[in-house]
PDB file of C-alpha atoms in Angstrom:
ATOM      1  CA  MET A   1     -50.393 -31.481  20.757  1.00  0.00           C
ATOM      2  CA  ALA A   2     -52.852 -28.989  22.250  1.00  0.00           C
ATOM      3  CA  THR A   3     -54.200 -26.189  20.093  1.00  0.00           C
ATOM      4  CA  PRO A   4     -53.064 -22.667  21.003  1.00  0.00           C
ATOM      5  CA  ALA A   5     -56.595 -21.856  22.165  1.00  0.00           C
ATOM      6  CA  ALA A   6     -56.650 -24.905  24.461  1.00  0.00           C
ATOM      7  CA  ALA A   7     -53.226 -24.041  25.888  1.00  0.00           C
ATOM      8  CA  PHE A   8     -54.326 -20.465  26.615  1.00  0.00           C
ATOM      9  CA  ALA A   9     -57.646 -21.647  28.046  1.00  0.00           C
ATOM     10  CA  GLN A  10     -55.629 -23.766  30.513  1.00  0.00           C
ATOM     11  CA  ILE A  11     -53.467 -20.751  31.441  1.00  0.00           C
ATOM     12  CA  ALA A  12     -56.639 -18.702  31.929  1.00  0.00           C
ATOM     13  CA  THR A  13     -58.104 -21.380  34.205  1.00  0.00           C
ATOM     14  CA  ASP A  14     -54.858 -21.471  36.188  1.00  0.00           C
ATOM     15  CA  CYS A  15     -54.918 -17.696  36.735  1.00  0.00           C
ATOM     16  CA  GLU A  16     -58.677 -17.199  37.052  1.00  0.00           C
ATOM     17  CA  ALA A  17     -58.657 -17.071  40.876  1.00  0.00           C
ATOM     18  CA  GLU A  18     -55.872 -14.470  41.096  1.00  0.00           C
ATOM     19  CA  GLY A  19     -56.698 -12.512  37.981  1.00  0.00           C
ATOM     20  CA  LEU A  20     -54.173 -10.802  35.769  1.00  0.00           C
ATOM     21  CA  THR A  21     -51.276 -10.443  38.227  1.00  0.00           C
ATOM     22  CA  PRO A  22     -47.742  -9.521  37.093  1.00  0.00           C
ATOM     23  CA  LYS A  23     -46.739 -13.200  37.532  1.00  0.00           C
ATOM     24  CA  ASN A  24     -49.650 -14.399  35.384  1.00  0.00           C
ATOM     25  CA  GLY A  25     -48.994 -11.618  32.871  1.00  0.00           C
ATOM     26  CA  GLU A  26     -45.411 -12.850  32.538  1.00  0.00           C
ATOM     27  CA  LYS A  27     -46.598 -16.416  31.891  1.00  0.00           C
ATOM     28  CA  ILE A  28     -49.180 -15.288  29.335  1.00  0.00           C
ATOM     29  CA  GLY A  29     -46.786 -12.879  27.612  1.00  0.00           C
ATOM     30  CA  ARG A  30     -44.143 -15.556  27.164  1.00  0.00           C
ATOM     31  CA  GLU A  31     -46.688 -18.021  25.738  1.00  0.00           C
ATOM     32  CA  ILE A  32     -47.984 -15.424  23.288  1.00  0.00           C
ATOM     33  CA  ALA A  33     -44.382 -14.687  22.235  1.00  0.00           C
ATOM     34  CA  LYS A  34     -43.873 -18.405  21.548  1.00  0.00           C
ATOM     35  CA  ALA A  35     -47.142 -18.639  19.605  1.00  0.00           C
ATOM     36  CA  PHE A  36     -46.039 -15.802  17.292  1.00  0.00           C
ATOM     37  CA  ASN A  37     -42.328 -16.601  17.223  1.00  0.00           C
ATOM     38  CA  VAL A  38     -41.375 -13.171  18.610  1.00  0.00           C
ATOM     39  CA  GLN A  39     -39.254 -12.064  21.545  1.00  0.00           C
ATOM     40  CA  PRO A  40     -41.012 -11.740  24.922  1.00  0.00           C
ATOM     41  CA  ASP A  41     -40.506  -7.948  24.835  1.00  0.00           C
ATOM     42  CA  GLU A  42     -42.539  -7.851  21.604  1.00  0.00           C
ATOM     43  CA  VAL A  43     -45.771  -8.646  23.463  1.00  0.00           C
ATOM     44  CA  GLY A  44     -47.857  -6.124  25.375  1.00  0.00           C
ATOM     45  CA  ILE A  45     -50.758  -6.959  27.683  1.00  0.00           C
ATOM     46  CA  MET A  46     -52.854  -4.077  28.997  1.00  0.00           C
ATOM     47  CA  ARG A  47     -55.944  -4.035  31.144  1.00  0.00           C
ATOM     48  CA  VAL A  48     -58.603  -1.377  31.307  1.00  0.00           C
ATOM     49  CA  ASP A  49     -58.338   0.467  34.615  1.00  0.00           C
ATOM     50  CA  LYS A  50     -61.114   3.065  34.830  1.00  0.00           C
ATOM     51  CA  ALA A  51     -60.475   5.360  31.830  1.00  0.00           C
ATOM     52  CA  ASN A  52     -56.941   4.102  31.117  1.00  0.00           C
ATOM     53  CA  LEU A  53     -55.023   1.149  29.730  1.00  0.00           C
ATOM     54  CA  THR A  54     -52.379  -0.055  32.174  1.00  0.00           C
ATOM     55  CA  PHE A  55     -49.581  -2.441  31.218  1.00  0.00           C
ATOM     56  CA  VAL A  56     -49.563  -5.774  33.009  1.00  0.00           C
ATOM     57  CA  TYR A  57     -46.832  -7.145  30.735  1.00  0.00           C
ATOM     58  CA  PRO A  58     -44.016  -6.341  30.236  1.00  0.00           C
ATOM     59  CA  ALA A  59     -43.774  -5.529  33.926  1.00  0.00           C
ATOM     60  CA  ARG A  60     -41.198  -2.774  33.287  1.00  0.00           C
ATOM     61  CA  LEU A  61     -43.908  -0.721  31.578  1.00  0.00           C
ATOM     62  CA  HIS A  62     -46.370  -0.951  34.478  1.00  0.00           C
ATOM     63  CA  ASN A  63     -44.898   1.998  36.379  1.00  0.00           C
ATOM     64  CA  VAL A  64     -44.036   4.090  33.307  1.00  0.00           C
ATOM     65  CA  GLY A  65     -47.593   5.320  33.044  1.00  0.00           C
ATOM     66  CA  SER A  66     -50.923   4.444  31.538  1.00  0.00           C
ATOM     67  CA  ILE A  67     -52.649   5.271  28.274  1.00  0.00           C
ATOM     68  CA  PRO A  68     -55.865   7.285  28.559  1.00  0.00           C
ATOM     69  CA  LEU A  69     -58.568   5.552  26.515  1.00  0.00           C
ATOM     70  CA  ASN A  70     -59.316   8.834  24.734  1.00  0.00           C
ATOM     71  CA  THR A  71     -55.734   9.236  23.451  1.00  0.00           C
ATOM     72  CA  THR A  72     -55.941   9.822  19.723  1.00  0.00           C
ATOM     73  CA  GLY A  73     -52.356   8.776  18.920  1.00  0.00           C
ATOM     74  CA  SER A  74     -52.534   5.353  20.554  1.00  0.00           C
ATOM     75  CA  VAL A  75     -53.321   2.207  18.584  1.00  0.00           C
ATOM     76  CA  ALA A  76     -54.127   0.356  21.829  1.00  0.00           C
ATOM     77  CA  ALA A  77     -56.588   3.060  22.944  1.00  0.00           C
ATOM     78  CA  ARG A  78     -58.235   3.091  19.506  1.00  0.00           C
ATOM     79  CA  CYS A  79     -58.477  -0.702  19.599  1.00  0.00           C
ATOM     80  CA  ALA A  80     -60.188  -0.537  23.014  1.00  0.00           C
ATOM     81  CA  GLN A  81     -62.530   2.279  21.968  1.00  0.00           C
ATOM     82  CA  THR A  82     -63.632   0.711  18.693  1.00  0.00           C
ATOM     83  CA  LYS A  83     -63.515  -2.911  19.935  1.00  0.00           C
ATOM     84  CA  ARG A  84     -61.786  -3.748  16.648  1.00  0.00           C
ATOM     85  CA  ALA A  85     -58.579  -5.656  16.031  1.00  0.00           C
ATOM     86  CA  GLU A  86     -56.030  -3.968  13.819  1.00  0.00           C
ATOM     87  CA  ILE A  87     -52.852  -4.780  11.877  1.00  0.00           C
ATOM     88  CA  LEU A  88     -50.273  -2.085  11.131  1.00  0.00           C
ATOM     89  CA  ASN A  89     -47.395  -3.442   9.083  1.00  0.00           C
ATOM     90  CA  ASN A  90     -46.130   0.132   8.647  1.00  0.00           C
ATOM     91  CA  PHE A  91     -46.315   1.035  12.337  1.00  0.00           C
ATOM     92  CA  ALA A  92     -42.966   2.874  12.428  1.00  0.00           C
ATOM     93  CA  GLN A  93     -44.308   5.340   9.838  1.00  0.00           C
ATOM     94  CA  ALA A  94     -47.734   5.740  11.463  1.00  0.00           C
ATOM     95  CA  LYS A  95     -48.405   8.544  13.932  1.00  0.00           C
ATOM     96  CA  HIS A  96     -48.434   6.946  17.381  1.00  0.00           C
ATOM     97  CA  THR A  97     -47.599   7.493  21.024  1.00  0.00           C
ATOM     98  CA  SER A  98     -43.985   6.374  21.431  1.00  0.00           C
ATOM     99  CA  ILE A  99     -43.185   6.965  25.118  1.00  0.00           C
ATOM    100  CA  PHE A 100     -43.360   3.240  25.890  1.00  0.00           C
ATOM    101  CA  GLU A 101     -40.983   2.409  23.024  1.00  0.00           C
ATOM    102  CA  SER A 102     -38.223   4.416  24.691  1.00  0.00           C
ATOM    103  CA  VAL A 103     -38.151   2.124  27.756  1.00  0.00           C
ATOM    104  CA  ASP A 104     -35.355  -0.484  27.651  1.00  0.00           C
ATOM    105  CA  LEU A 105     -37.088  -3.825  28.151  1.00  0.00           C
ATOM    106  CA  THR A 106     -34.012  -5.993  27.660  1.00  0.00           C
ATOM    107  CA  GLY A 107     -32.551  -5.433  31.112  1.00  0.00           C
ATOM    108  CA  LYS A 108     -29.061  -5.570  29.576  1.00  0.00           C
ATOM    109  CA  LYS A 109     -26.365  -3.317  31.027  1.00  0.00           C
ATOM    110  CA  HIS A 110     -24.563  -1.202  28.454  1.00  0.00           C
ATOM    111  CA  ALA A 111     -21.135   0.338  28.935  1.00  0.00           C
ATOM    112  CA  ILE A 112     -20.973   4.104  28.819  1.00  0.00           C
ATOM    113  CA  GLY A 113     -20.484   5.166  25.225  1.00  0.00           C
ATOM    114  CA  GLU A 114     -21.300   1.693  23.892  1.00  0.00           C
ATOM    115  CA  LYS A 115     -23.229   1.858  20.630  1.00  0.00           C
ATOM    116  CA  THR A 116     -26.430  -0.120  20.650  1.00  0.00           C
ATOM    117  CA  GLU A 117     -28.813  -0.766  17.784  1.00  0.00           C
ATOM    118  CA  HIS A 118     -32.158   0.820  18.451  1.00  0.00           C
ATOM    119  CA  HIS A 119     -34.920  -1.572  17.524  1.00  0.00           C
ATOM    120  CA  VAL A 120     -38.272   0.142  17.154  1.00  0.00           C
ATOM    121  CA  ILE A 121     -41.678  -1.327  16.581  1.00  0.00           C
ATOM    122  CA  GLN A 122     -42.061  -1.798  12.835  1.00  0.00           C
ATOM    123  CA  LYS A 123     -45.165  -4.014  12.697  1.00  0.00           C
ATOM    124  CA  LEU A 124     -48.035  -4.424  15.130  1.00  0.00           C
ATOM    125  CA  VAL A 125     -51.212  -6.395  15.630  1.00  0.00           C
ATOM    126  CA  SER A 126     -53.561  -5.096  18.336  1.00  0.00           C
ATOM    127  CA  VAL A 127     -56.614  -6.973  19.628  1.00  0.00           C
ATOM    128  CA  PRO A 128     -59.205  -5.997  22.252  1.00  0.00           C
ATOM    129  CA  VAL A 129     -60.183  -8.393  25.026  1.00  0.00           C
ATOM    130  CA  VAL A 130     -63.965  -8.057  25.099  1.00  0.00           C
ATOM    131  CA  GLY A 131     -66.280  -9.526  27.714  1.00  0.00           C
ATOM    132  CA  PRO A 132     -70.006  -9.148  28.402  1.00  0.00           C
ATOM    133  CA  ALA A 133     -69.326  -5.889  30.277  1.00  0.00           C
ATOM    134  CA  GLY A 134     -67.269  -4.415  27.414  1.00  0.00           C
ATOM    135  CA  VAL A 135     -63.552  -4.085  26.727  1.00  0.00           C
ATOM    136  CA  LEU A 136     -61.393  -5.411  29.552  1.00  0.00           C
ATOM    137  CA  GLY A 137     -57.994  -5.009  27.938  1.00  0.00           C
ATOM    138  CA  VAL A 138     -55.822  -5.061  24.832  1.00  0.00           C
ATOM    139  CA  ILE A 139     -53.165  -7.536  23.718  1.00  0.00           C
ATOM    140  CA  GLU A 140     -50.540  -6.467  21.209  1.00  0.00           C
ATOM    141  CA  VAL A 141     -47.831  -8.382  19.384  1.00  0.00           C
ATOM    142  CA  CYS A 142     -45.178  -6.482  17.494  1.00  0.00           C
ATOM    143  CA  ARG A 143     -42.078  -7.066  15.449  1.00  0.00           C
ATOM    144  CA  LYS A 144     -39.142  -4.788  16.264  1.00  0.00           C
ATOM    145  CA  GLY A 145     -36.136  -4.046  14.149  1.00  0.00           C
ATOM    146  CA  THR A 146     -33.894  -1.364  12.719  1.00  0.00           C
ATOM    147  CA  SER A 147     -36.067  -1.417   9.565  1.00  0.00           C
ATOM    148  CA  SER A 148     -39.276  -3.040   8.392  1.00  0.00           C
ATOM    149  CA  PRO A 149     -37.501  -5.851   6.483  1.00  0.00           C
ATOM    150  CA  ALA A 150     -35.177  -6.480   9.460  1.00  0.00           C
ATOM    151  CA  ALA A 151     -38.194  -6.870  11.756  1.00  0.00           C
ATOM    152  CA  GLY A 152     -39.461  -9.969   9.974  1.00  0.00           C
ATOM    153  CA  PRO A 153     -42.588 -10.907   8.064  1.00  0.00           C
ATOM    154  CA  ASP A 154     -45.714  -8.791   7.933  1.00  0.00           C
ATOM    155  CA  PHE A 155     -48.603  -9.770  10.158  1.00  0.00           C
ATOM    156  CA  THR A 156     -51.453 -11.420   8.258  1.00  0.00           C
ATOM    157  CA  PRO A 157     -55.207 -11.628   8.813  1.00  0.00           C
ATOM    158  CA  ALA A 158     -54.563 -15.202  10.034  1.00  0.00           C
ATOM    159  CA  ASP A 159     -52.176 -13.820  12.692  1.00  0.00           C
ATOM    160  CA  MET A 160     -54.820 -11.336  13.788  1.00  0.00           C
ATOM    161  CA  GLN A 161     -57.446 -14.086  13.980  1.00  0.00           C
ATOM    162  CA  LYS A 162     -55.086 -16.242  16.049  1.00  0.00           C
ATOM    163  CA  LEU A 163     -54.611 -13.371  18.529  1.00  0.00           C
ATOM    164  CA  VAL A 164     -58.394 -12.778  18.636  1.00  0.00           C
ATOM    165  CA  VAL A 165     -58.858 -16.452  19.589  1.00  0.00           C
ATOM    166  CA  ILE A 166     -56.106 -16.210  22.234  1.00  0.00           C
ATOM    167  CA  ALA A 167     -57.685 -13.032  23.673  1.00  0.00           C
ATOM    168  CA  GLY A 168     -61.045 -14.801  23.911  1.00  0.00           C
ATOM    169  CA  SER A 169     -59.391 -17.759  25.618  1.00  0.00           C
ATOM    170  CA  LEU A 170     -57.856 -15.422  28.220  1.00  0.00           C
ATOM    171  CA  LEU A 171     -61.069 -13.564  29.034  1.00  0.00           C
ATOM    172  CA  LYS A 172     -61.288 -15.184  32.506  1.00  0.00           C
ATOM    173  CA  CYS A 173     -57.959 -13.625  33.522  1.00  0.00           C
ATOM    174  CA  PHE A 174     -59.063 -10.124  32.577  1.00  0.00           C
ATOM    175  CA  ALA A 175     -62.502 -10.444  34.203  1.00  0.00           C
ATOM    176  CA  LYS A 176     -61.081 -10.581  37.742  1.00  0.00           C
TER     177      LYS A 176
END
C-alpha cells in the first residue's frame, strides 16, 4: 500500500500541468478527507491570490469571497502570514471569522420549517503550503459537530505533521 505522501505526490503529478483547478481541488480534498477520516466538507484548500486566500475546495466557497491575508480573526490568514502550522482543538470558542461556516456545503434540500442540526467547526488543523517563493496556499482539516465531544477526537501533533507532509507533496499543484 502506498504511503499517504506517495499517493498525494501522484495526485500532484497528475494535476501539475493544469494547476489547482476546481476539478483537481475536488480530487485532493476528497483524498485528504479520507486520510483524516473526516467528511469531504471538513477540508478546506485555499490558494494565495495576490493579498488574499481564495477557496479552491470546497467549490461552493469559491464565490463566497476571499480572506485578506491581513485579517486578524482568520486562522488561515495567520497560518499564511506566519508560515506556521497550527492546531486548535477549541476552535468553536476561539475568536475567528465565521462567514464561511454559515454556507451550507451539504447540498441537501431542507423542507421549509424543517429543523436541522447545525454542525460548526469544533476542531481545526491549519497548514501553510510553502514553496521557494513563499506561501502559496493553506490546507485546513476540521471536525464539525454540535459540540466538541460530538465532533470526534482532538487533532494531535502527528495529525499536523501528516498534513504538513501532504501539503509538501502537493506543492506542484499550488505552484502553477
